[in-house]
Coordinates of C-alpha atoms and ligand atoms in Angstrom, one line a residue:
M1 CA 23.9 -5.7 -58.1
K2 CA 22.6 -2.4 -59.5
K3 CA 24.6 -3.0 -62.6
V4 CA 22.9 -6.4 -63.1
L5 CA 19.5 -4.8 -62.7
L6 CA 20.3 -2.1 -65.2
I7 CA 21.4 -4.7 -67.7
I8 CA 18.2 -6.7 -67.2
A9 CA 16.1 -3.6 -67.6
F10 CA 18.0 -2.8 -70.8
I11 CA 17.3 -6.2 -72.2
F12 CA 13.6 -5.9 -71.4
T13 CA 13.2 -2.4 -72.9
A14 CA 15.3 -3.4 -75.9
N15 CA 12.9 -6.3 -76.5
A16 CA 9.9 -4.1 -76.1
A17 CA 11.3 -1.7 -78.7
N18 CA 11.6 -4.6 -81.1
A19 CA 8.0 -5.7 -80.4
I20 CA 6.3 -6.9 -83.6
D21 CA 4.0 -4.4 -85.1
V22 CA 1.4 -6.5 -87.0
T23 CA -2.4 -6.4 -87.3
I24 CA -4.4 -9.6 -87.7
E25 CA -7.8 -9.4 -89.4
S26 CA -10.7 -11.9 -89.3
P27 CA -8.8 -14.8 -87.8
K28 CA -11.0 -17.9 -88.1
I29 CA -10.9 -21.7 -87.9
R30 CA -13.0 -23.9 -90.1
L31 CA -15.7 -25.7 -88.0
M32 CA -15.4 -29.5 -88.5
P33 CA -17.9 -32.3 -87.8
P34 CA -17.3 -34.0 -84.4
G35 CA -14.5 -36.6 -84.5
V36 CA -12.5 -35.0 -87.4
N37 CA -9.0 -34.4 -86.1
M38 CA -7.8 -31.8 -88.6
T39 CA -8.9 -28.4 -89.8
A40 CA -7.5 -25.2 -91.3
G41 CA -7.1 -21.6 -90.0
Y42 CA -7.4 -18.5 -92.1
F43 CA -6.6 -14.8 -91.5
T44 CA -5.0 -11.7 -93.0
I45 CA -1.8 -10.3 -91.5
I46 CA -0.6 -6.7 -92.0
N47 CA 3.0 -5.9 -91.4
N48 CA 3.0 -2.3 -90.1
S49 CA 6.8 -2.2 -89.8
D50 CA 9.5 -1.2 -92.2
K51 CA 11.1 -4.7 -91.9
D52 CA 10.2 -8.0 -93.3
I53 CA 8.7 -10.5 -90.8
T54 CA 9.4 -14.2 -91.1
I55 CA 7.0 -16.5 -89.3
V56 CA 8.8 -19.8 -88.4
G57 CA 6.4 -21.4 -86.0
V58 CA 2.8 -21.5 -84.9
S59 CA 1.2 -23.2 -81.9
S60 CA -1.9 -23.3 -79.7
S61 CA -2.8 -24.8 -76.3
K62 CA -5.8 -26.4 -77.9
Y63 CA -4.1 -28.4 -80.7
D64 CA -1.3 -30.9 -80.4
S65 CA 0.2 -30.0 -83.7
M66 CA 0.1 -27.0 -86.0
E67 CA 1.8 -26.3 -89.3
I68 CA 1.9 -23.6 -92.0
H69 CA 0.8 -25.0 -95.3
D70 CA 0.7 -23.8 -98.9
T71 CA -1.4 -25.3 -101.6
V72 CA 0.3 -26.0 -104.9
K73 CA -0.8 -27.4 -108.2
D74 CA 1.0 -30.5 -109.3
G75 CA -0.3 -31.7 -112.6
D76 CA -4.1 -32.0 -112.0
V77 CA -3.6 -32.6 -108.2
M78 CA -3.7 -29.9 -105.6
K79 CA -1.1 -30.6 -102.9
M80 CA -0.8 -29.1 -99.5
V81 CA 2.9 -28.6 -98.7
K82 CA 4.3 -27.9 -95.3
Q83 CA 6.2 -24.6 -95.1
D84 CA 9.1 -24.1 -92.7
S85 CA 8.5 -20.3 -92.8
V86 CA 6.5 -17.6 -94.5
T87 CA 7.7 -14.0 -94.9
I88 CA 5.5 -11.0 -94.7
S89 CA 7.2 -8.1 -96.6
A90 CA 7.5 -4.7 -94.9
N91 CA 4.3 -2.7 -94.9
A92 CA 2.5 -5.4 -96.8
R93 CA -0.7 -7.5 -96.4
F94 CA -0.7 -11.2 -96.6
E95 CA -3.7 -13.5 -96.8
F96 CA -4.0 -17.0 -95.4
K97 CA -7.0 -18.3 -97.4
P98 CA -8.5 -21.5 -98.8
M99 CA -6.5 -23.1 -101.7
S100 CA -3.5 -21.0 -100.7
Y101 CA -1.5 -20.4 -97.6
H102 CA -3.3 -21.6 -94.4
L103 CA -2.7 -22.9 -90.9
M104 CA -3.1 -26.7 -90.5
L105 CA -4.4 -27.6 -87.1
M106 CA -4.2 -31.2 -86.0
M107 CA -5.2 -33.2 -83.0
P108 CA -7.6 -30.9 -81.1
D109 CA -8.1 -31.2 -77.4
E110 CA -11.9 -31.6 -78.0
D111 CA -14.6 -31.2 -80.6
F112 CA -14.9 -27.4 -80.8
K113 CA -18.3 -25.6 -81.3
E114 CA -19.1 -22.7 -83.5
N115 CA -17.9 -19.3 -82.1
Q116 CA -15.5 -21.0 -79.7
E117 CA -12.3 -18.9 -79.3
I118 CA -8.9 -20.4 -79.7
D119 CA -5.6 -18.8 -78.9
V120 CA -2.9 -19.0 -81.5
T121 CA 0.7 -17.9 -81.0
F122 CA 3.2 -17.1 -83.8
I123 CA 7.0 -17.0 -83.5
T124 CA 9.2 -15.2 -85.8
K125 CA 12.7 -15.9 -87.1
S126 CA 14.0 -13.0 -84.9
G127 CA 12.5 -14.8 -81.8
D128 CA 9.6 -12.4 -81.3
V129 CA 6.2 -13.8 -80.4
F130 CA 2.7 -12.5 -81.1
S131 CA -0.7 -14.0 -80.5
S132 CA -4.2 -13.7 -81.8
V133 CA -7.6 -15.2 -80.8
F134 CA -9.2 -17.2 -83.6
T135 CA -12.9 -17.9 -83.8
V136 CA -14.3 -21.3 -84.9
K137 CA -16.7 -20.6 -87.8
K138 CA -18.9 -22.6 -90.1
M139 CA -17.6 -22.1 -93.6
T140 CA -18.9 -23.1 -97.0
V141 CA -17.5 -26.4 -98.3
M142 CA -14.5 -25.8 -100.5
K143 CA -15.4 -26.3 -104.1
M144 CA -12.9 -28.8 -105.3
K145 CA -13.0 -30.4 -108.6
M146 CA -9.4 -31.6 -108.3
K147 CA -8.2 -34.4 -106.1
M148 CA -6.5 -33.3 -102.9
D149 CA -3.2 -34.9 -101.9
M150 CA -2.8 -34.6 -98.2
G151 CA 1.0 -35.0 -98.4
D152 CA 2.9 -35.6 -95.2
M153 CA 0.4 -33.5 -93.2
G154 CA -2.0 -36.4 -93.2
H155 CA 0.8 -38.7 -91.9
M156 CA -0.2 -38.4 -88.2
M157 CA -3.9 -38.8 -88.9
K158 CA -3.3 -41.7 -91.2
S159 CA -1.1 -43.5 -88.7
M160 CA -3.9 -43.3 -86.1
M161 CA -6.2 -45.2 -88.5
R162 CA -3.6 -47.9 -89.0
P163 CA -3.9 -51.4 -87.6
D164 CA -0.4 -51.2 -86.1
Y165 CA -1.1 -48.0 -84.3
V166 CA -1.9 -50.0 -81.2
F167 CA 0.7 -52.2 -79.5
P168 CA 0.7 -56.0 -80.1
A169 CA -1.8 -57.8 -77.8
G170 CA 0.8 -59.2 -75.5
V171 CA 2.4 -55.8 -74.7
K172 CA 1.0 -54.6 -71.4
G173 CA 0.8 -51.2 -73.0
G174 CA -1.5 -48.4 -72.9
K175 CA -1.2 -45.4 -75.2
N176 CA -2.5 -42.0 -74.4
M177 CA -5.7 -41.1 -76.1
M178 CA -7.3 -37.9 -77.2
S179 CA -8.8 -35.8 -74.4
K180 CA -12.1 -37.0 -72.9
K181 CA -12.0 -40.4 -74.8
L182 CA -13.1 -43.5 -72.9
M183 CA -12.0 -47.0 -73.9
F184 CA -13.0 -50.4 -72.7
G185 CA -10.7 -53.4 -73.2
Y186 CA -10.8 -57.1 -72.7
K187 CA -7.7 -59.2 -72.9
Y188 CA -7.4 -63.0 -72.7
G189 CA -4.1 -64.4 -71.9
T190 CA -3.2 -68.1 -71.8
M191 CA 0.0 -69.9 -70.9
E192 CA 1.0 -73.5 -71.0
M193 CA 3.9 -74.7 -68.9
D194 CA 5.6 -78.0 -68.3
C195 CA 8.4 -79.4 -66.1
C196 CA 11.2 -78.4 -65.6
K197 CA 14.3 -76.5 -66.2
D198 CA 17.4 -75.8 -64.2
S199 CA 19.8 -73.2 -65.4
T200 CA 19.5 -73.4 -69.2
S201 CA 18.7 -77.1 -69.6
S202 CA 15.7 -79.4 -69.1
V203 CA 15.8 -81.7 -66.1
S204 CA 14.1 -85.1 -65.5
N205 CA 11.9 -86.3 -62.7
D206 CA 14.8 -88.4 -61.4
F207 CA 16.8 -85.2 -61.0
I208 CA 14.0 -83.7 -58.9
K209 CA 13.6 -86.9 -56.9
N210 CA 17.4 -86.9 -56.2
L211 CA 17.0 -83.5 -54.7
G212 CA 14.8 -85.1 -52.1
Y213 CA 11.3 -84.1 -53.5
S214 CA 8.5 -86.7 -53.4
M215 CA 6.4 -84.9 -56.0
A216 CA 7.0 -83.0 -59.2
P217 CA 4.7 -80.8 -61.3
T218 CA 4.2 -82.1 -64.8
D219 CA 1.9 -79.5 -66.4
M220 CA 0.4 -76.1 -65.6
T221 CA -2.0 -73.9 -67.5
M222 CA -2.9 -70.4 -66.6
D223 CA -5.8 -68.4 -68.1
M224 CA -6.4 -64.8 -67.4
H225 CA -9.4 -62.6 -68.4
M226 CA -8.5 -58.9 -68.0
F227 CA -11.1 -56.2 -68.1
S228 CA -9.9 -52.6 -68.4
A229 CA -11.2 -49.1 -68.7
M230 CA -9.2 -46.1 -69.7
Y231 CA -10.2 -42.4 -69.6
A232 CA -8.2 -39.5 -71.1
V233 CA -8.4 -36.6 -68.6
N234 CA -6.7 -34.5 -71.2
N235 CA -4.2 -35.0 -74.1
K236 CA -1.3 -35.7 -71.7
I237 CA -2.9 -37.8 -68.9
S238 CA -4.9 -40.9 -69.1
L239 CA -6.2 -43.0 -66.2
M240 CA -6.7 -46.7 -66.3
A241 CA -8.1 -49.5 -64.1
M242 CA -7.8 -53.2 -64.7
I243 CA -9.1 -56.2 -62.9
S244 CA -8.6 -59.9 -63.9
Y245 CA -10.2 -63.2 -63.4
I246 CA -7.7 -66.0 -63.2
E247 CA -7.9 -69.8 -63.6
K248 CA -4.9 -72.0 -62.9
E249 CA -4.4 -75.7 -63.0
M250 CA -1.4 -77.9 -62.1
E251 CA -0.8 -81.6 -62.5
M252 CA 1.6 -83.3 -60.2
V253 CA 3.2 -86.8 -60.2
K254 CA 4.3 -88.8 -57.2
L255 CA 8.0 -89.6 -57.4
S256 CA 8.7 -91.6 -54.2
G257 CA 7.0 -93.3 -51.3
M258 CA 3.5 -94.8 -51.7
N259 CA 1.6 -94.6 -55.0
V260 CA 4.7 -93.8 -57.1
G261 CA 3.6 -92.7 -60.6
N262 CA 0.1 -91.5 -59.4
T263 CA -0.9 -88.1 -60.8
H264 CA -3.1 -85.5 -59.1
K265 CA -4.6 -82.3 -60.3
T266 CA -5.1 -79.1 -58.3
S267 CA -6.8 -75.9 -59.5
S268 CA -7.5 -72.4 -58.3
R269 CA -9.7 -69.7 -59.7
G270 CA -11.0 -66.3 -58.8
M271 CA -10.3 -62.5 -59.0
G272 CA -6.7 -61.4 -59.4
D273 CA -5.2 -58.1 -58.1
L274 CA -6.8 -54.8 -59.1
S275 CA -4.4 -52.4 -60.9
I276 CA -4.9 -48.6 -61.3
A277 CA -2.5 -46.7 -63.5
G278 CA -1.8 -43.3 -64.9
L279 CA -0.2 -42.6 -68.3
Y280 CA 1.7 -39.5 -68.9
K281 CA 2.4 -38.5 -72.5
L282 CA 6.0 -37.4 -73.0
S283 CA 5.7 -36.8 -76.8
G284 CA 3.7 -38.1 -79.7
K285 CA 6.0 -41.2 -79.6
S286 CA 6.5 -42.0 -75.9
N287 CA 4.8 -42.1 -72.6
L288 CA 5.4 -43.0 -68.9
K289 CA 3.2 -45.3 -66.9
A290 CA 2.9 -45.7 -63.2
S291 CA 0.6 -48.4 -61.8
L292 CA -0.3 -49.5 -58.4
S293 CA -1.4 -53.1 -57.8
I294 CA -4.0 -53.5 -55.0
P295 CA -4.1 -56.9 -53.4
T296 CA -7.7 -58.0 -54.2
G297 CA -6.6 -61.5 -55.3
E298 CA -6.4 -64.4 -52.8
Y299 CA -2.9 -65.6 -52.0
D300 CA -3.8 -68.5 -49.7
K301 CA -5.9 -70.5 -52.1
K302 CA -6.5 -74.1 -51.1
D303 CA -7.2 -77.4 -52.9
H304 CA -7.2 -81.1 -52.1
N305 CA -3.8 -82.8 -52.0
M306 CA -3.1 -86.4 -52.9
M307 CA -4.3 -87.5 -49.5
G308 CA -7.6 -85.7 -49.9
M309 CA -6.8 -82.9 -47.5
R310 CA -7.4 -79.3 -48.3
K311 CA -4.1 -77.5 -48.2
V312 CA -2.8 -74.1 -49.3
L313 CA -1.5 -74.3 -52.8
P314 CA 2.2 -73.5 -53.7
Y315 CA 3.3 -70.0 -54.8
P316 CA 2.7 -70.3 -58.6
M317 CA -0.9 -71.4 -58.0
Q318 CA -1.9 -68.3 -56.1
L319 CA -4.1 -65.6 -57.7
G320 CA -2.8 -62.4 -56.0
S321 CA 0.4 -61.1 -54.5
G322 CA -1.1 -60.0 -51.2
T323 CA 1.0 -56.9 -51.4
Y324 CA 0.8 -53.3 -52.8
D325 CA 3.1 -53.3 -55.8
L326 CA 4.4 -50.4 -57.9
T327 CA 5.2 -50.7 -61.6
L328 CA 6.9 -48.0 -63.6
G329 CA 6.8 -48.2 -67.4
Y330 CA 8.1 -46.4 -70.4
S331 CA 6.7 -47.0 -73.9
F332 CA 8.1 -45.8 -77.3
Q333 CA 6.6 -46.2 -80.7
E334 CA 7.7 -44.8 -84.1
I335 CA 5.4 -45.0 -87.0
H336 CA 6.9 -44.8 -90.5
D337 CA 5.0 -44.8 -93.8
D338 CA 4.9 -48.5 -94.3
W339 CA 6.1 -50.0 -91.0
S340 CA 6.4 -49.2 -87.3
Y341 CA 8.4 -50.3 -84.3
G342 CA 8.3 -49.9 -80.6
F343 CA 9.4 -51.0 -77.2
Q344 CA 8.2 -51.0 -73.6
L345 CA 10.1 -51.3 -70.4
N346 CA 8.4 -52.2 -67.1
A347 CA 9.8 -52.6 -63.6
T348 CA 7.7 -53.9 -60.7
K349 CA 8.8 -53.3 -57.1
R350 CA 7.1 -55.0 -54.1
F351 CA 7.7 -53.2 -50.8
D352 CA 6.1 -55.3 -48.1
Y353 CA 5.4 -58.9 -47.1
N354 CA 1.8 -60.2 -47.2
S355 CA 0.1 -61.6 -44.2
E356 CA 1.4 -65.1 -45.0
D357 CA 5.0 -63.6 -44.5
W358 CA 6.2 -63.8 -48.1
R359 CA 6.2 -61.7 -51.3
Y360 CA 6.8 -62.4 -55.0
G361 CA 10.1 -61.2 -56.3
D362 CA 10.6 -58.0 -58.2
R363 CA 10.3 -58.1 -61.9
R364 CA 11.7 -56.3 -65.0
E365 CA 10.4 -56.7 -68.5
L366 CA 11.2 -55.5 -72.0
S367 CA 8.9 -55.9 -75.0
A368 CA 10.1 -54.8 -78.4
W369 CA 8.4 -55.3 -81.8
V370 CA 8.4 -54.3 -85.4
A371 CA 5.0 -54.2 -87.3
K372 CA 4.0 -53.9 -90.9
P373 CA 0.5 -53.2 -92.2
V374 CA -0.3 -55.7 -94.9
S375 CA -3.6 -54.0 -95.7
Q376 CA -5.8 -51.2 -94.4
T377 CA -7.2 -53.5 -91.8
V378 CA -4.5 -56.0 -90.9
S379 CA -0.9 -55.6 -89.6
L380 CA 1.6 -58.3 -88.8
S381 CA 4.2 -58.0 -86.0
F382 CA 7.3 -59.7 -84.8
G383 CA 8.4 -59.2 -81.2
L384 CA 10.9 -60.1 -78.5
D385 CA 10.1 -60.2 -74.8
V386 CA 12.7 -60.3 -72.1
E387 CA 11.5 -61.1 -68.5
H388 CA 13.7 -60.9 -65.5
Q389 CA 12.0 -62.3 -62.4
D390 CA 13.5 -62.5 -58.9
N391 CA 13.0 -65.2 -56.3
I392 CA 10.4 -65.2 -53.6
N393 CA 11.2 -63.3 -50.4
G394 CA 10.2 -64.7 -47.0
K395 CA 8.6 -68.0 -46.5
S396 CA 4.9 -69.0 -46.3
S397 CA 4.0 -70.7 -43.1
N398 CA 2.1 -73.2 -45.2
R399 CA 5.1 -74.4 -47.2
N400 CA 6.3 -78.0 -47.3
N401 CA 9.4 -79.8 -48.7
M402 CA 7.5 -82.2 -50.9
T403 CA 7.6 -80.3 -54.2
P404 CA 10.0 -77.8 -55.8
T405 CA 7.2 -75.3 -56.5
W406 CA 7.2 -74.6 -52.7
N407 CA 10.9 -73.7 -52.8
E408 CA 11.4 -69.9 -52.6
Y409 CA 14.7 -70.1 -54.5
F410 CA 13.3 -71.8 -57.6
H411 CA 11.4 -68.8 -59.0
S412 CA 13.9 -66.4 -60.5
H413 CA 14.4 -66.5 -64.2
L414 CA 15.7 -64.7 -67.2
R415 CA 13.5 -65.6 -70.2
V416 CA 13.6 -64.4 -73.8
S417 CA 10.6 -65.2 -76.0
S418 CA 9.9 -64.5 -79.6
N419 CA 6.4 -63.5 -80.7
I420 CA 4.3 -63.2 -83.8
G421 CA 1.1 -61.1 -83.8
L422 CA -1.7 -59.8 -85.9
N423 CA -3.7 -56.5 -85.4
F424 CA -7.1 -55.8 -86.9
K425 CA -8.7 -52.4 -87.4
L426 CA -12.0 -52.4 -89.3
P427 CA -12.4 -49.2 -91.3
N428 CA -14.8 -46.7 -89.7
S429 CA -15.0 -48.9 -86.6
K430 CA -14.1 -47.9 -83.1
S431 CA -13.0 -51.4 -82.1
R432 CA -9.7 -53.2 -82.5
I433 CA -8.6 -56.8 -82.2
G434 CA -5.1 -58.1 -81.7
I435 CA -3.6 -61.5 -81.2
Q436 CA -0.1 -62.4 -80.3
C437 CA 1.6 -65.7 -79.5
G438 CA 5.1 -66.5 -78.4
V439 CA 7.5 -69.2 -77.4
P440 CA 10.7 -69.0 -75.2
I441 CA 13.9 -69.0 -77.1
Y442 CA 16.3 -68.6 -74.2
E443 CA 15.9 -69.3 -70.5
D444 CA 18.3 -69.2 -67.6
V445 CA 16.4 -70.2 -64.4
D446 CA 17.0 -71.1 -60.8
G447 CA 15.4 -74.5 -60.6
P448 CA 14.0 -77.0 -61.0
Q449 CA 11.4 -74.6 -62.2
M450 CA 8.4 -75.0 -64.6
D451 CA 8.9 -73.4 -68.0
P452 CA 6.4 -72.2 -70.6
D453 CA 5.7 -74.1 -73.9
F454 CA 3.9 -71.1 -75.3
K455 CA 1.8 -68.1 -74.4
C456 CA -1.0 -66.3 -76.3
N457 CA -2.8 -63.1 -75.9
L458 CA -6.1 -62.0 -77.5
G459 CA -7.1 -58.3 -77.0
L460 CA -10.3 -56.5 -77.9
S461 CA -10.8 -52.8 -77.4
Y462 CA -13.7 -50.4 -78.0
M463 CA -13.3 -46.6 -78.0
M464 CA -16.4 -44.7 -76.9
Ligands
LIG529 CU1 -3.1 -28.1 -95.1

């Protein structure tokens, strides 16, 4: 034990002996107007040691990304070029200054004010670390007659301005935002369904009648208006709340008994479940989402049946689940120079039965897409959705045996849809618009079960 302690002590003293001997003079960061996500840092470094020092990395708790840049002349264009390292010779001075070597600071936590102090940490090739406190200063505008090429440094900033930076409208999504930002969103989703499928093929009303049902659904439409607000607590964590208003309509046809062939329409409308969610940013490309669905929507909605009596509507016509449900999600997006792609995984788990003694089945979803900007304001996307939905658990005390929509075992499905979408981002505007529509291309269902003809989503967002 004593030996181990001695070794540890030796390592620490050895490190201390190697401590970097540098002096940093007038470290400052250029003050930028609010909302500008990029600035430069300047300073003079003096190497007081007899050895060269090579800086290989630089970071700050206040910026998401920092790089070392040099400015080089290429024809009549000045270019900023990212440097993997910079070497300060033994006993030498080295200046980081405008139009030369500088620190590039991107994605600040907040809009900094003049004289605010910012920690900056340097790491050397030999693994040593040293820090300095930079001060935000108003500096004269650089006199530049020559055009500036931002090189790959501007890549991240440029991608944020792109129309395909946000997910397609049908992706449940949510991306982390810059700290303290507030965003309001509205999404309209519509889906048209008809009857019916069993396994992978369509089935007729006779098939349903032969199973002993006296009624079959013919058409169903579902419209959802979703209102959301998202607030970024910091660069890593954003909180979100979403509430929806839902309208559903179903048409039924009488298959046997009296009034065969008569049709009848039922509808339900009202608030859906409230969802609150937290987003955690794993990297610039990916995040995790956890959301809790709170049962604010009614799950015992009634309407008149064919005999004119008000009865509880079958499972697909209800507005809420009646249960507290947990959804975990993972999103990934990679933005290349002239295209981007991404995917999102979601899994919803329901833990309890509602007071009517049933619950919707668990659900797993995958959305994947590729997108390409066709101009500065418009991007086009193609996507695939995979949904895997389980059957209903338990039985409602209001169920009957007249229609397959009341059968708990006719709800599970595996459905693959293909989508096409457009995103719009007006230059210098804080709002975005997206539209995405899809049709099923493969279905394997427990049925007879209604199946969608198409679905469309329209999304609007406004960043404060
Ligand atoms: Cu730069």
